[in-house]
Structure formats: structure tokens, C-alpha cells
Amino acid sequence: MASKEKVCILGSGNWGSAIAKIIGSNAARLDSFDSTVNMWVFEELIDGKKLTEIINTTHENVKYLPGKKLPENVVAVPDAVEAAKDADILVFVVPHQFIPKLCSSLEGNIKSTAVALSLIKGFDVAEGGGIDLISQIIKRHLKIDVSVLMGANLANEIADEKFSETTIGCRNKTVGQILKNLIQTDYFRVSVVDDVEAVEICGALKNIVAVGAGFIDGLTLGDNTKAAIIRIGLMEMIKFVDTFYSGARLATFLESCGVADLITTCYGGRNRKVSEAYVTSGKSIEELEKEMLNGQKLQGPITAAEVNFMLKNKNMENDFPLFTTIHKICTGQLVPKDLIEQMKINTSKSDEINLEKCNLNQAGGE
């Protein structure tokens, strides 16, 4: 890696713009980073003006993070290849369904010595009935090392500089420290662990649980029931990692990427909000996504479908009753009120995991 690391942010939605605020400030402040930060922006017209021009003129993403100023050294670029070609650190923060196409466009057009940091919470369907981690897709396309960042990180609160935490999963200690320097501020605390797959999977699976929490809110079943869904969801998250990516540490689930992200998403995230409206409005999830998210994408139902694809192919749907039931509600096979009946019948299935396999004494953090 170069003496002055040049950073490119690939994505400029709500979360992408919030992290650009942090990265831009740190790059301008720290001698170890090139002060100019390119941010790839999917070009859109806002009141007849190009979004990139608005950002570069007003230093505000008026569509996805209105009212928050971006550092002047963050430069909006409408072409992903142009934005990324000289970067030493590529920060990926786009909806997960767009990552294969984006990576294909970058193949052969980036530095071979670059490293990537994925902030993307989701999976992709893999051949053979499995799932692909987003970090694996990036690594396979670009042939570079990929770390991940996940945590209790509602973008608007971070943009308001309210104190919060996050977790970086990175196996290389040197790179991990560089990424921590790039991201950490006095209001945004970063922990680095080497349990990369568990960190990333937590970030994806918690969105499924948040959909269930939204159903509970829509049904007005109360905080006790919601807490039960969160607990069952956490157990299924741990079980999923233990089953398909063995070797994870239980302590990772106690980091911001685990239980903290799960709680905040189940109380404040877009998946919870839209799922509650699904129960109360009678509208489809697709209609509500268009009405409520200002062009952003809902990750929970898509991730539930991808997980169900894998579980169904492995004849394991009954082993993850919460994930399976939420998917069936999202696809109209069940109705929201069926969620509790299914949990009454199948809760023990969610709890079937040998927690002793996970070593609580090896947190892996810095």
C-alpha cells in the first residue's frame, strides 16, 4: 500500500454519504491519507440538475442525506471506474444486489495492491444451492483482500455525530489498523476483530430478524413479544454461522456487529418500519418500499429469500423456523399473525446449538 492511501467510496446512498462524511474528514486531517476522496455517485437528475454537480457545488447529497454537509474534499464522480482507478482503499457501500455488476465493471481497472472494505449487508445466491458472501464476490472479481464493517450504524444518527460503535472484520492487523484510522472518530468507536465471516453474516441476517420485529409492531403485540423475536433471531444467527461457517467465536456476536446491530435495527431501521406498515396498510412490500424509502432498497426480504433458497436446497427450512416463517410472510405464503404460532411450535429448533463450541475468552478485538 502507498505511503499516502487514496480512498474511493463506491456508493452514495444514505449510509454511503454518512460514511463519506467521516472518511472525508479523517482523510483531510490525517497525513497517512490522500486528502481527496472520490465518491462514486449513480447519476440522477434532481430538479433538472445532475446529482454529482449538486454534491460538488453544495457539498450535500440532497436526495439521500439532505441537510448534512459533506467535507469539501469528497468529490462526486459519476463513473465508477474513473472514481476507483487510483485508489488504495475501496469502500463498497451499495445495495448488495448491485455488487456483481459493479465488480465486473472494475475488473482490470483498479490497483492490484488495493484493499477493499465492504459495508454491504446482504448475500447473493450461489450456484449449487448456497449463498455467496458479498466479500467473497468482491474478492473473486477483483483478486484483492476484502475486510468488512458492520455495526449498530443508523446512517442519520451517525451523520448527526451521535455516539455509536462499529466492528471491522479484518485478518491483517496492519490493514485493520489503517482501516480503523480511516473510520474512527471521537463519536464513532471502531473495534477490529479477525472473525470476518461472522461479522459479515451478522450484518446480513439481522435484517431478516428486523422484518419480524416490524411485523410484531404492526400487530401491536408489545415489547415482550418483540424481545422474544429478537432473542430467537439472535439464536438463529449464531446457529447459521455455526452450521455453515464453523469456527466463529461467540464473543463476536457481542460486538456492535452482533447484538447491538440487531437491537437497533429491530427498533429503528427501515426493515422494521416498512414491515410494520406491511401489516397495517394492506399494501405490498414492493409498494411500501417505493413510497417510504426515497429510492433506497429494502434488504430484509431479499436476504430472507436468499437464505431460504439455501435452506430449502439443504432441506433445513425447519431448522431455522424464524427465518423460514419471515420469508413465507414476505412472499404471501403466510400472514403476519402466523409468525407467533410458528414460534410457539418451533422455538426449540431455533435454540438447538452447542454454544460451548464458541470460545468466549477469545474476543479477537483491538
Short mmCIF file of C-alpha atoms in Angstrom, two decimals:
data_model
loop_
_atom_site.label_atom_id
_atom_site.label_comp_id
_atom_site.label_asym_id
_atom_site.label_seq_id
_atom_site.Cartn_x
_atom_site.Cartn_y
_atom_site.Cartn_z
CA MET A 1 0.00 0.00 0.00
CA ALA A 2 1.17 3.54 -0.75
CA SER A 3 2.60 5.95 1.84
CA LYS A 4 -0.46 8.16 1.39
CA GLU A 5 -3.51 5.97 0.98
CA LYS A 6 -6.00 7.19 -1.60
CA VAL A 7 -9.60 6.29 -0.78
CA CYS A 8 -12.59 5.75 -3.04
CA ILE A 9 -16.13 5.29 -1.76
CA LEU A 10 -18.27 3.23 -4.12
CA GLY A 11 -21.83 4.23 -3.32
CA SER A 12 -23.57 7.42 -2.21
CA GLY A 13 -26.88 6.49 -0.65
CA ASN A 14 -27.88 7.29 2.92
CA TRP A 15 -25.16 5.15 4.54
CA GLY A 16 -22.60 5.86 1.82
CA SER A 17 -23.00 9.59 2.31
CA ALA A 18 -22.83 9.29 6.10
CA ILE A 19 -19.58 7.31 5.95
CA ALA A 20 -18.23 9.78 3.36
CA LYS A 21 -18.67 12.49 5.98
CA ILE A 22 -16.38 10.54 8.34
CA ILE A 23 -13.87 9.35 5.75
CA GLY A 24 -13.58 12.78 4.14
CA SER A 25 -12.91 14.44 7.49
CA ASN A 26 -10.31 11.86 8.51
CA ALA A 27 -8.57 11.91 5.12
CA ALA A 28 -8.23 15.69 5.34
CA ARG A 29 -7.00 15.50 8.93
CA LEU A 30 -4.52 12.60 8.82
CA ASP A 31 -1.19 12.71 6.95
CA SER A 32 -1.39 8.99 6.08
CA PHE A 33 -4.27 9.53 3.63
CA ASP A 34 -4.58 11.45 0.37
CA SER A 35 -6.85 14.37 1.17
CA THR A 36 -9.06 13.93 -1.93
CA VAL A 37 -11.72 11.22 -1.55
CA ASN A 38 -13.59 10.16 -4.67
CA MET A 39 -17.18 9.04 -4.17
CA TRP A 40 -18.89 7.18 -7.00
CA VAL A 41 -22.41 8.52 -7.41
CA PHE A 42 -25.01 6.85 -9.60
CA GLU A 43 -26.05 9.82 -11.70
CA GLU A 44 -29.59 11.08 -11.23
CA LEU A 45 -31.40 14.28 -12.14
CA ILE A 46 -32.76 16.25 -9.19
CA ASP A 47 -34.97 19.13 -10.31
CA GLY A 48 -33.21 19.05 -13.67
CA LYS A 49 -29.68 19.11 -12.21
CA LYS A 50 -27.16 16.27 -12.06
CA LEU A 51 -26.75 14.89 -8.56
CA THR A 52 -22.95 14.85 -8.89
CA GLU A 53 -22.92 18.54 -9.76
CA ILE A 54 -25.18 19.34 -6.81
CA ILE A 55 -22.90 17.43 -4.43
CA ASN A 56 -19.73 19.03 -5.79
CA THR A 57 -21.25 22.50 -5.68
CA THR A 58 -23.23 22.45 -2.44
CA HIS A 59 -21.35 19.61 -0.67
CA GLU A 60 -24.63 17.98 0.22
CA ASN A 61 -26.34 14.82 -1.03
CA VAL A 62 -29.75 16.45 -1.26
CA LYS A 63 -31.52 13.19 -2.11
CA TYR A 64 -30.07 10.61 0.28
CA LEU A 65 -28.65 12.67 3.16
CA PRO A 66 -30.34 16.07 2.97
CA GLY A 67 -29.35 18.77 5.42
CA LYS A 68 -25.92 17.28 6.20
CA LYS A 69 -22.77 18.86 4.80
CA LEU A 70 -20.11 16.63 3.29
CA PRO A 71 -16.45 17.63 3.55
CA GLU A 72 -15.32 19.66 0.55
CA ASN A 73 -12.58 17.11 -0.21
CA VAL A 74 -15.21 14.47 -1.03
CA VAL A 75 -15.61 14.61 -4.81
CA ALA A 76 -18.65 13.06 -6.51
CA VAL A 77 -17.70 11.11 -9.66
CA PRO A 78 -20.39 9.65 -11.98
CA ASP A 79 -18.18 6.87 -13.41
CA ALA A 80 -17.19 4.03 -11.05
CA VAL A 81 -14.06 3.05 -12.97
CA GLU A 82 -12.83 6.64 -13.06
CA ALA A 83 -13.52 7.07 -9.36
CA ALA A 84 -11.70 3.88 -8.34
CA LYS A 85 -8.76 3.60 -10.73
CA ASP A 86 -6.09 5.16 -8.48
CA ALA A 87 -7.49 4.10 -5.10
CA ASP A 88 -5.56 2.13 -2.50
CA ILE A 89 -8.67 1.57 -0.38
CA LEU A 90 -12.04 0.82 -1.99
CA VAL A 91 -15.02 1.27 0.33
CA PHE A 92 -18.05 -0.57 -1.03
CA VAL A 93 -21.44 0.69 0.16
CA VAL A 94 -24.13 -0.08 -2.42
CA PRO A 95 -27.24 -2.31 -2.16
CA HIS A 96 -25.98 -5.88 -2.23
CA GLN A 97 -27.90 -6.87 -5.35
CA PHE A 98 -25.81 -4.41 -7.40
CA ILE A 99 -22.39 -5.68 -6.36
CA PRO A 100 -21.78 -8.33 -9.10
CA LYS A 101 -22.35 -5.79 -11.89
CA LEU A 102 -20.25 -3.12 -10.16
CA CYS A 103 -17.35 -5.52 -9.57
CA SER A 104 -17.46 -6.71 -13.16
CA SER A 105 -17.01 -3.12 -14.34
CA LEU A 106 -13.99 -2.70 -12.06
CA GLU A 107 -12.17 -5.87 -13.13
CA GLY A 108 -8.75 -4.97 -14.54
CA ASN A 109 -9.30 -1.28 -13.78
CA ILE A 110 -8.01 -0.98 -10.21
CA LYS A 111 -4.64 -1.22 -8.50
CA SER A 112 -3.55 -4.79 -7.88
CA THR A 113 -2.32 -3.68 -4.45
CA ALA A 114 -5.64 -2.15 -3.41
CA VAL A 115 -7.67 -3.44 -0.48
CA ALA A 116 -11.43 -3.32 -0.06
CA LEU A 117 -13.73 -2.60 2.85
CA SER A 118 -17.33 -3.75 2.43
CA LEU A 119 -20.13 -2.03 4.35
CA ILE A 120 -22.73 -4.06 2.47
CA LYS A 121 -25.24 -6.07 4.47
CA GLY A 122 -26.59 -8.95 2.45
CA PHE A 123 -25.89 -12.13 0.48
CA ASP A 124 -26.14 -13.31 -3.09
CA VAL A 125 -27.38 -16.65 -4.37
CA ALA A 126 -24.55 -19.00 -5.34
CA GLU A 127 -24.50 -21.95 -7.69
CA GLY A 128 -25.26 -25.31 -6.11
CA GLY A 129 -27.95 -24.05 -3.76
CA GLY A 130 -25.78 -21.99 -1.44
CA ILE A 131 -25.13 -18.32 -0.78
CA ASP A 132 -22.24 -16.02 -1.57
CA LEU A 133 -20.91 -13.52 0.94
CA ILE A 134 -20.50 -10.08 -0.59
CA SER A 135 -16.84 -10.05 0.46
CA GLN A 136 -16.33 -13.29 -1.47
CA ILE A 137 -17.89 -11.81 -4.60
CA ILE A 138 -15.64 -8.74 -4.42
CA LYS A 139 -12.55 -10.86 -3.80
CA ARG A 140 -13.37 -13.26 -6.62
CA HIS A 141 -13.87 -10.48 -9.16
CA LEU A 142 -11.08 -8.12 -8.15
CA LYS A 143 -8.48 -10.51 -6.69
CA ILE A 144 -7.85 -8.27 -3.67
CA ASP A 145 -8.19 -8.67 0.10
CA VAL A 146 -11.58 -7.69 1.48
CA SER A 147 -12.45 -6.64 5.02
CA VAL A 148 -15.93 -5.86 6.31
CA LEU A 149 -17.55 -3.21 8.53
CA MET A 150 -20.82 -3.92 10.32
CA GLY A 151 -22.47 -2.44 13.38
CA ALA A 152 -25.34 -0.59 15.02
CA ASN A 153 -25.00 2.19 12.49
CA LEU A 154 -28.18 4.03 11.55
CA ALA A 155 -26.87 6.47 8.98
CA ASN A 156 -28.79 9.58 10.03
CA GLU A 157 -27.66 9.28 13.64
CA ILE A 158 -24.03 8.91 12.59
CA ALA A 159 -24.39 11.90 10.27
CA ASP A 160 -25.66 13.81 13.34
CA GLU A 161 -22.46 12.71 15.13
CA LYS A 162 -24.30 10.85 17.87
CA PHE A 163 -22.04 8.38 19.70
CA SER A 164 -22.08 4.88 18.26
CA GLU A 165 -19.87 1.86 17.65
CA THR A 166 -18.98 -0.39 14.76
CA THR A 167 -16.97 -3.55 14.08
CA ILE A 168 -14.37 -4.12 11.37
CA GLY A 169 -13.63 -7.72 10.45
CA CYS A 170 -10.06 -7.94 9.12
CA ARG A 171 -7.46 -10.70 9.33
CA ASN A 172 -4.44 -8.50 8.54
CA LYS A 173 -3.53 -6.47 11.64
CA THR A 174 -1.68 -3.80 9.68
CA VAL A 175 -4.57 -3.24 7.29
CA GLY A 176 -7.02 -3.39 10.18
CA GLN A 177 -5.25 -0.52 11.92
CA ILE A 178 -5.22 1.56 8.72
CA LEU A 179 -8.95 0.99 8.26
CA LYS A 180 -9.60 1.84 11.90
CA ASN A 181 -7.68 5.12 11.49
CA LEU A 182 -9.74 5.91 8.39
CA ILE A 183 -13.10 5.28 10.07
CA GLN A 184 -12.79 6.06 13.77
CA THR A 185 -13.77 9.43 15.26
CA ASP A 186 -14.46 10.63 18.78
CA TYR A 187 -18.16 9.81 18.26
CA PHE A 188 -17.73 6.65 16.15
CA ARG A 189 -15.85 3.92 18.04
CA VAL A 190 -14.27 1.12 15.97
CA SER A 191 -13.36 -2.37 17.18
CA VAL A 192 -11.29 -4.65 14.92
CA VAL A 193 -11.73 -8.43 15.07
CA ASP A 194 -10.41 -11.20 12.83
CA ASP A 195 -13.68 -13.18 12.76
CA VAL A 196 -14.51 -11.81 9.31
CA GLU A 197 -17.26 -14.16 8.13
CA ALA A 198 -19.20 -13.93 11.40
CA VAL A 199 -19.05 -10.11 11.32
CA GLU A 200 -20.38 -10.02 7.77
CA ILE A 201 -23.09 -12.63 8.28
CA CYS A 202 -24.42 -10.82 11.34
CA GLY A 203 -24.85 -7.71 9.23
CA ALA A 204 -26.96 -9.58 6.71
CA LEU A 205 -29.07 -11.81 8.93
CA LYS A 206 -30.14 -9.10 11.37
CA ASN A 207 -32.22 -7.53 8.59
CA ILE A 208 -34.36 -10.67 8.43
CA VAL A 209 -35.00 -10.50 12.17
CA ALA A 210 -35.85 -6.79 11.87
CA VAL A 211 -38.60 -7.67 9.40
CA GLY A 212 -40.06 -9.97 12.04
CA ALA A 213 -39.80 -7.21 14.64
CA GLY A 214 -41.72 -4.91 12.28
CA PHE A 215 -44.48 -7.50 11.94
CA ILE A 216 -44.72 -7.63 15.75
CA ASP A 217 -45.01 -3.83 15.92
CA GLY A 218 -47.67 -3.84 13.24
CA LEU A 219 -49.64 -6.45 15.17
CA THR A 220 -49.22 -4.34 18.38
CA LEU A 221 -48.11 -7.39 20.33
CA GLY A 222 -45.85 -5.45 22.69
CA ASP A 223 -42.25 -5.34 23.84
CA ASN A 224 -42.16 -8.78 25.49
CA THR A 225 -43.08 -10.46 22.22
CA LYS A 226 -40.66 -8.29 20.28
CA ALA A 227 -37.87 -9.16 22.73
CA ALA A 228 -38.64 -12.85 22.22
CA ILE A 229 -38.36 -12.46 18.44
CA ILE A 230 -35.04 -10.65 18.84
CA ARG A 231 -33.71 -13.39 21.14
CA ILE A 232 -34.86 -16.18 18.83
CA GLY A 233 -33.39 -14.26 15.91
CA LEU A 234 -30.03 -13.96 17.63
CA MET A 235 -30.01 -17.70 18.30
CA GLU A 236 -30.74 -18.43 14.64
CA MET A 237 -27.98 -16.04 13.59
CA ILE A 238 -25.49 -17.86 15.84
CA LYS A 239 -26.77 -21.23 14.65
CA PHE A 240 -26.47 -20.21 10.99
CA VAL A 241 -22.85 -19.14 11.40
CA ASP A 242 -22.03 -22.23 13.48
CA THR A 243 -23.64 -24.52 10.89
CA PHE A 244 -22.27 -23.07 7.67
CA TYR A 245 -19.15 -21.11 8.73
CA SER A 246 -17.85 -23.05 11.73
CA GLY A 247 -15.05 -21.67 13.87
CA ALA A 248 -16.65 -18.35 14.79
CA ARG A 249 -16.33 -17.03 18.33
CA LEU A 250 -19.37 -16.34 20.44
CA ALA A 251 -17.73 -13.09 21.55
CA THR A 252 -18.13 -11.72 18.01
CA PHE A 253 -21.90 -11.75 18.49
CA LEU A 254 -21.42 -9.46 21.49
CA GLU A 255 -19.66 -6.85 19.33
CA SER A 256 -21.51 -3.98 17.69
CA CYS A 257 -21.89 -6.10 14.54
CA GLY A 258 -23.91 -8.65 16.51
CA VAL A 259 -26.37 -7.97 19.29
CA ALA A 260 -26.09 -4.16 19.09
CA ASP A 261 -26.83 -4.02 15.37
CA LEU A 262 -29.67 -6.48 15.84
CA ILE A 263 -31.29 -4.37 18.57
CA THR A 264 -31.00 -1.02 16.81
CA THR A 265 -32.30 -2.41 13.52
CA CYS A 266 -35.25 -4.06 15.22
CA TYR A 267 -36.20 -0.75 16.82
CA GLY A 268 -35.11 1.90 14.33
CA GLY A 269 -34.24 0.53 10.89
CA ARG A 270 -36.02 0.72 7.56
CA ASN A 271 -36.76 -3.03 7.52
CA ARG A 272 -38.72 -2.72 10.76
CA LYS A 273 -40.50 0.41 9.58
CA VAL A 274 -41.65 -0.99 6.24
CA SER A 275 -42.62 -4.35 7.76
CA GLU A 276 -44.82 -2.63 10.34
CA ALA A 277 -46.53 -0.73 7.52
CA TYR A 278 -47.00 -4.01 5.63
CA VAL A 279 -49.19 -5.22 8.49
CA THR A 280 -51.15 -2.00 8.98
CA SER A 281 -51.56 -0.69 5.43
CA GLY A 282 -52.57 -3.71 3.41
CA LYS A 283 -50.06 -2.69 0.74
CA SER A 284 -47.34 -4.91 -0.70
CA ILE A 285 -43.74 -4.67 0.46
CA GLU A 286 -42.75 -3.50 -3.03
CA GLU A 287 -45.31 -0.66 -2.94
CA LEU A 288 -44.17 0.43 0.52
CA GLU A 289 -40.51 0.36 -0.48
CA LYS A 290 -41.25 2.83 -3.28
CA GLU A 291 -43.41 5.04 -1.06
CA MET A 292 -41.29 5.11 2.08
CA LEU A 293 -37.60 4.76 1.17
CA ASN A 294 -36.90 7.59 -1.29
CA GLY A 295 -35.14 5.30 -3.78
CA GLN A 296 -33.32 3.19 -1.19
CA LYS A 297 -33.61 -0.60 -1.22
CA LEU A 298 -35.05 -2.85 1.46
CA GLN A 299 -32.59 -5.62 2.30
CA GLY A 300 -34.51 -7.84 4.74
CA PRO A 301 -37.00 -9.57 2.41
CA ILE A 302 -34.33 -10.11 -0.27
CA THR A 303 -31.89 -11.58 2.26
CA ALA A 304 -34.66 -13.79 3.66
CA ALA A 305 -35.29 -15.14 0.16
CA GLU A 306 -31.58 -15.82 -0.40
CA VAL A 307 -31.25 -17.60 2.93
CA ASN A 308 -34.40 -19.60 2.26
CA PHE A 309 -33.03 -20.64 -1.15
CA MET A 310 -30.05 -22.15 0.65
CA LEU A 311 -32.04 -23.73 3.48
CA LYS A 312 -34.58 -25.25 1.11
CA ASN A 313 -31.88 -26.77 -1.06
CA LYS A 314 -30.30 -28.31 2.04
CA ASN A 315 -33.66 -29.47 3.43
CA MET A 316 -33.08 -27.30 6.51
CA GLU A 317 -36.03 -24.89 6.50
CA ASN A 318 -37.44 -26.43 9.68
CA ASP A 319 -34.11 -25.94 11.47
CA PHE A 320 -34.46 -22.14 11.15
CA PRO A 321 -38.17 -21.54 11.80
CA LEU A 322 -37.94 -17.77 12.31
CA PHE A 323 -36.02 -17.13 9.09
CA THR A 324 -38.31 -19.51 7.20
CA THR A 325 -41.54 -18.02 8.57
CA ILE A 326 -40.46 -14.44 7.84
CA HIS A 327 -39.64 -15.40 4.25
CA LYS A 328 -43.04 -17.07 3.82
CA ILE A 329 -44.81 -13.98 5.16
CA CYS A 330 -42.86 -11.72 2.81
CA THR A 331 -43.84 -13.89 -0.15
CA GLY A 332 -47.50 -14.24 0.82
CA GLN A 333 -47.38 -17.91 1.80
CA LEU A 334 -48.26 -16.98 5.38
CA VAL A 335 -49.80 -13.91 7.00
CA PRO A 336 -48.04 -11.86 9.72
CA LYS A 337 -50.15 -13.25 12.57
CA ASP A 338 -48.83 -16.73 11.72
CA LEU A 339 -45.40 -15.66 13.00
CA ILE A 340 -46.26 -16.20 16.66
CA GLU A 341 -48.00 -19.52 16.07
CA GLN A 342 -44.93 -20.80 14.24
CA MET A 343 -42.66 -19.66 17.08
CA LYS A 344 -44.88 -21.41 19.67
CA ILE A 345 -44.50 -24.62 17.73
CA ASN A 346 -40.85 -24.38 16.68
CA THR A 347 -38.93 -22.26 19.19
CA SER A 348 -36.83 -25.20 20.38
CA LYS A 349 -35.48 -25.62 16.83
CA SER A 350 -34.00 -22.12 16.93
CA ASP A 351 -32.22 -22.89 20.19
CA GLU A 352 -30.55 -26.10 19.00
CA ILE A 353 -26.90 -25.08 19.02
CA ASN A 354 -23.86 -26.09 21.02
CA LEU A 355 -22.69 -22.74 22.39
CA GLU A 356 -19.74 -24.45 24.05
CA LYS A 357 -18.07 -24.65 20.62
CA CYS A 358 -17.61 -20.88 20.70
CA ASN A 359 -14.75 -19.58 22.84
CA LEU A 360 -15.90 -16.64 24.95
CA ASN A 361 -12.33 -15.91 26.06
CA GLN A 362 -11.05 -15.10 22.56
CA ALA A 363 -12.68 -11.83 21.58
CA GLY A 364 -10.18 -11.07 18.84
CA GLY A 365 -10.66 -7.31 19.29
CA GLU A 366 -8.33 -4.35 19.42
#
